[in-house]
Coordinates of N, CA and C in Angstrom, one line a residue:
M1 N 102.2 86.8 90.4 CA 102.1 87.7 89.2 C 103.4 88.5 89.2
T2 N 104.0 88.7 88.1 CA 105.1 89.7 87.9 C 104.8 90.8 86.9
L3 N 105.4 91.9 87.1 CA 105.3 93.0 86.2 C 106.1 92.7 85.0
G4 N 105.5 92.7 83.8 CA 106.3 92.5 82.6 C 107.1 93.7 82.2
E5 N 108.1 93.5 81.3 CA 108.9 94.6 80.9 C 108.7 94.8 79.4
R6 N 108.2 96.0 79.1 CA 108.0 96.5 77.7 C 109.3 97.1 77.2
S7 N 110.2 96.2 76.8 CA 111.6 96.6 76.4 C 111.8 96.8 75.0
R8 N 110.7 96.8 74.2 CA 110.9 97.0 72.7 C 110.0 98.2 72.3
P9 N 110.6 99.4 72.2 CA 109.8 100.6 71.8 C 109.3 100.4 70.4
D10 N 109.9 99.6 69.6 CA 109.4 99.4 68.2 C 108.2 98.5 68.2
L11 N 107.9 97.8 69.3 CA 106.8 96.9 69.4 C 106.1 97.2 70.7
P12 N 105.2 98.2 70.7 CA 104.6 98.7 72.0 C 103.8 97.6 72.8
R13 N 103.3 96.6 72.2 CA 102.6 95.5 72.8 C 103.5 94.4 73.4
F14 N 104.8 94.4 73.0 CA 105.7 93.3 73.4 C 106.0 93.5 74.9
A15 N 105.9 92.5 75.7 CA 106.2 92.5 77.1 C 106.9 91.2 77.5
E16 N 108.2 91.3 77.8 CA 108.9 90.0 78.2 C 108.6 89.7 79.6
I17 N 108.8 88.4 80.0 CA 108.6 88.0 81.3 C 109.9 88.0 82.0
P18 N 110.1 88.8 83.0 CA 111.4 88.9 83.7 C 111.5 87.7 84.7
A19 N 112.7 87.3 85.0 CA 112.9 86.3 86.0 C 112.4 86.8 87.3
L20 N 111.9 85.9 88.2 CA 111.3 86.4 89.5 C 112.3 87.3 90.3
H21 N 113.6 86.9 90.3 CA 114.5 87.7 91.1 C 114.9 89.1 90.5
R22 N 114.4 89.3 89.2 CA 114.7 90.6 88.5 C 113.4 91.4 88.3
A23 N 112.3 90.9 88.7 CA 111.0 91.6 88.5 C 111.0 92.9 89.3
R24 N 110.4 93.9 88.7 CA 110.3 95.2 89.5 C 109.1 95.1 90.5
A25 N 108.2 94.2 90.2 CA 107.1 94.0 91.1 C 106.6 92.5 91.1
L26 N 106.2 92.0 92.2 CA 105.8 90.6 92.4 C 104.7 90.5 93.4
A27 N 103.7 89.7 93.1 CA 102.5 89.6 94.0 C 102.1 88.2 94.1
L28 N 101.6 87.8 95.2 CA 101.1 86.5 95.5 C 99.7 86.7 96.2
V29 N 98.7 86.1 95.6 CA 97.3 86.3 96.1 C 96.6 84.9 96.2
D30 N 95.5 84.9 97.0 CA 94.8 83.7 97.2 C 93.9 83.4 96.1
H31 N 93.3 84.4 95.4 CA 92.3 84.2 94.4 C 92.6 85.1 93.2
F32 N 92.3 84.7 92.0 CA 92.6 85.4 90.8 C 92.1 86.8 90.8
D33 N 90.9 87.0 91.3 CA 90.2 88.3 91.3 C 91.0 89.3 92.2
H34 N 91.8 88.8 93.1 CA 92.6 89.7 94.0 C 93.8 90.4 93.2
L35 N 94.0 89.9 92.0 CA 95.1 90.5 91.2 C 94.7 91.9 90.7
F36 N 93.4 92.2 90.5 CA 93.0 93.4 90.0 C 93.3 94.6 90.8
P37 N 93.0 94.6 92.2 CA 93.5 95.7 93.0 C 95.0 96.0 92.9
I38 N 95.7 94.9 92.8 CA 97.2 95.0 92.7 C 97.5 95.7 91.4
L39 N 96.9 95.3 90.3 CA 97.1 96.0 89.1 C 96.8 97.5 89.1
R40 N 95.8 97.8 89.8 CA 95.4 99.2 90.0 C 96.5 100.0 90.7
E41 N 97.1 99.4 91.7 CA 98.2 100.0 92.5 C 99.5 100.1 91.6
W42 N 99.7 99.0 90.8 CA 100.9 99.0 89.9 C 100.7 100.1 88.9
R43 N 99.5 100.4 88.4 CA 99.3 101.5 87.5 C 99.7 102.8 88.1
R44 N 99.3 103.0 89.3 CA 99.7 104.3 90.0 C 101.2 104.4 90.1
A45 N 101.9 103.3 90.4 CA 103.3 103.3 90.6 C 104.1 103.3 89.3
Y46 N 103.7 102.6 88.3 CA 104.5 102.3 87.1 C 104.0 102.9 85.8
G47 N 102.8 103.5 85.8 CA 102.2 104.0 84.6 C 100.9 103.3 84.2
D48 N 100.1 104.0 83.3 CA 98.8 103.5 83.0 C 98.8 102.2 82.2
E49 N 99.7 102.1 81.2 CA 99.7 100.9 80.4 C 100.8 100.0 80.7
L50 N 100.5 98.8 81.3 CA 101.5 97.8 81.7 C 101.0 96.4 81.5
T51 N 101.9 95.5 81.5 CA 101.6 94.1 81.3 C 102.1 93.3 82.6
A52 N 101.3 92.4 83.0 CA 101.6 91.5 84.1 C 101.4 90.1 83.6
W53 N 102.2 89.2 84.2 CA 102.1 87.8 83.9 C 101.8 87.0 85.2
A54 N 100.8 86.2 85.1 CA 100.3 85.4 86.3 C 100.3 83.9 86.0
V55 N 100.4 83.2 87.0 CA 100.3 81.7 86.9 C 99.8 81.2 88.3
Q56 N 99.1 80.1 88.2 CA 98.6 79.5 89.5 C 99.7 78.7 90.1
V57 N 100.0 78.9 91.4 CA 101.0 78.2 92.1 C 100.5 77.8 93.5
E58 N 101.2 76.9 94.1 CA 100.9 76.5 95.5 C 102.0 77.0 96.3
A59 N 101.8 78.1 97.0 CA 102.8 78.7 97.9 C 102.1 79.5 99.0
D60 N 102.8 79.5 100.1 CA 102.3 80.2 101.3 C 102.8 81.6 101.5
D61 N 104.0 81.9 100.9 CA 104.7 83.1 101.1 C 105.5 83.5 99.9
V62 N 105.4 84.8 99.5 CA 106.1 85.2 98.3 C 107.6 85.1 98.4
T63 N 108.1 85.1 99.6 CA 109.5 85.0 99.8 C 110.0 83.6 99.9
N64 N 109.1 82.6 99.8 CA 109.5 81.2 99.8 C 108.8 80.4 98.7
L65 N 109.0 80.8 97.5 CA 108.4 80.1 96.4 C 109.1 78.9 96.0
P66 N 108.4 77.9 95.4 CA 109.0 76.6 95.1 C 110.2 76.9 94.1
A67 N 111.3 76.1 94.3 CA 112.5 76.3 93.5 C 112.2 76.1 92.0
Q68 N 111.4 75.1 91.6 CA 111.2 74.9 90.2 C 110.4 76.0 89.6
L69 N 109.6 76.8 90.3 CA 108.9 77.9 89.8 C 109.9 79.1 89.6
T70 N 110.7 79.4 90.6 CA 111.6 80.5 90.5 C 112.7 80.3 89.4
S71 N 113.1 79.1 89.2 CA 114.1 78.8 88.2 C 113.6 78.8 86.7
G72 N 112.3 78.5 86.6 CA 111.7 78.5 85.2 C 110.6 79.4 84.9
W73 N 110.5 80.5 85.7 CA 109.3 81.4 85.5 C 109.2 81.9 84.1
E74 N 110.3 82.3 83.5 CA 110.2 82.8 82.1 C 109.7 81.8 81.1
E75 N 109.9 80.5 81.4 CA 109.5 79.4 80.4 C 108.2 78.8 80.8
E76 N 107.6 79.3 81.9 CA 106.3 78.7 82.4 C 105.3 78.7 81.2
G77 N 104.6 77.6 81.1 CA 103.7 77.5 79.9 C 102.2 77.8 80.3
D78 N 101.9 77.8 81.6 CA 100.5 78.0 82.0 C 100.2 79.5 82.4
L79 N 100.7 80.4 81.6 CA 100.6 81.8 82.0 C 99.3 82.5 81.6
I80 N 99.0 83.5 82.3 CA 97.9 84.4 82.0 C 98.5 85.8 81.9
R81 N 98.2 86.5 80.8 CA 98.7 87.8 80.5 C 97.6 88.8 80.8
L82 N 98.0 89.8 81.6 CA 97.0 90.9 81.9 C 97.6 92.2 81.5
D83 N 96.9 92.9 80.5 CA 97.4 94.2 80.0 C 96.4 95.2 80.4
T84 N 96.9 96.2 81.1 CA 96.1 97.4 81.5 C 96.0 98.3 80.3
E85 N 94.9 98.9 80.1 CA 94.7 99.8 78.9 C 94.0 101.1 79.4
R86 N 94.1 102.1 78.5 CA 93.5 103.4 78.8 C 92.0 103.2 79.1
G87 N 91.5 104.0 80.0 CA 90.1 103.9 80.4 C 89.9 103.0 81.6
G88 N 90.9 102.4 82.1 CA 90.8 101.5 83.3 C 90.5 100.1 82.9
Y89 N 90.6 99.7 81.7 CA 90.3 98.3 81.3 C 91.5 97.4 81.4
V90 N 91.2 96.1 81.6 CA 92.2 95.1 81.7 C 91.9 94.0 80.6
R91 N 92.8 93.8 79.8 CA 92.7 92.7 78.8 C 93.4 91.5 79.3
V92 N 92.7 90.4 79.4 CA 93.2 89.1 79.9 C 93.4 88.1 78.8
A93 N 94.6 87.6 78.6 CA 94.8 86.5 77.6 C 95.3 85.3 78.4
D94 N 94.5 84.2 78.2 CA 94.8 83.0 79.0 C 95.5 82.0 78.0
Y95 N 96.7 81.7 78.4 CA 97.6 80.8 77.6 C 97.6 79.4 78.2
R96 N 96.8 79.1 79.2 CA 96.9 77.8 79.8 C 96.5 76.6 78.9
D97 N 95.6 76.8 77.9 CA 95.2 75.7 77.1 C 95.9 75.7 75.8
I98 N 96.9 76.5 75.6 CA 97.7 76.5 74.4 C 98.7 75.4 74.5
P99 N 98.8 74.6 73.4 CA 99.8 73.5 73.4 C 101.2 74.1 73.6
V100 N 102.1 73.3 74.1 CA 103.5 73.7 74.3 C 104.1 74.3 73.0
R101 N 104.7 75.4 73.2 CA 105.3 76.1 72.0 C 106.5 75.3 71.5
A102 N 106.5 75.2 70.2 CA 107.6 74.5 69.5 C 108.9 75.2 69.7
A103 N 110.0 74.4 69.9 CA 111.3 75.0 70.0 C 111.8 75.3 68.6
V104 N 112.6 76.4 68.5 CA 113.1 76.7 67.2 C 114.7 76.5 67.3
S105 N 115.2 75.9 66.3 CA 116.7 75.7 66.3 C 117.2 76.0 64.8
T106 N 118.4 76.2 64.7 CA 119.1 76.4 63.4 C 120.3 75.6 63.3
R107 N 120.6 75.2 62.1 CA 121.8 74.5 61.8 C 122.5 75.1 60.6
A108 N 123.7 75.2 60.7 CA 124.4 75.9 59.6 C 125.1 74.8 58.7
G109 N 125.0 74.9 57.5 CA 125.7 74.0 56.6 C 126.4 74.9 55.5
T110 N 126.3 74.5 54.3 CA 126.8 75.4 53.3 C 125.7 76.2 52.8
G111 N 125.9 77.5 52.7 CA 124.8 78.4 52.3 C 124.1 79.0 53.5
L112 N 122.8 79.2 53.4 CA 121.9 79.8 54.4 C 121.7 78.8 55.5
P113 N 121.5 79.3 56.8 CA 121.2 78.4 57.9 C 119.8 77.9 57.7
V114 N 119.5 76.7 58.2 CA 118.2 76.1 58.1 C 117.5 76.2 59.5
W115 N 116.3 76.8 59.5 CA 115.6 76.9 60.7 C 114.5 75.8 60.8
T116 N 114.5 75.1 62.0 CA 113.5 74.1 62.1 C 112.8 74.2 63.5
T117 N 111.6 73.6 63.6 CA 110.9 73.6 64.9 C 110.7 72.2 65.3
T118 N 110.7 72.0 66.6 CA 110.4 70.7 67.2 C 109.3 70.8 68.1
E119 N 108.4 69.8 68.2 CA 107.3 69.9 69.2 C 107.6 69.1 70.4

């Protein structure tokens, strides 16, 4: 799990996924429910309202994560988003069953650029 970055003050719910080597906080646990005590400690350290991104991986040590995971963490498709909210609540959004997001591309011709998606 990594601590997300709320880098858009104009969109308070926006939280980007930082690369593993740039994350302010990183956690590796054996079971999903072990993430919640870590979130509680992160709230104490980083503020009440934060976002974390989690994914199920096979790893024994947080300092020795698989190369394919560390290189593509931001593009990982099987993510779970955890948002802490006032009152001590945690909102969980499970993106594991969402189909792969379509890629967006643009091509310029004469006039306006044409935006397309590919699946």
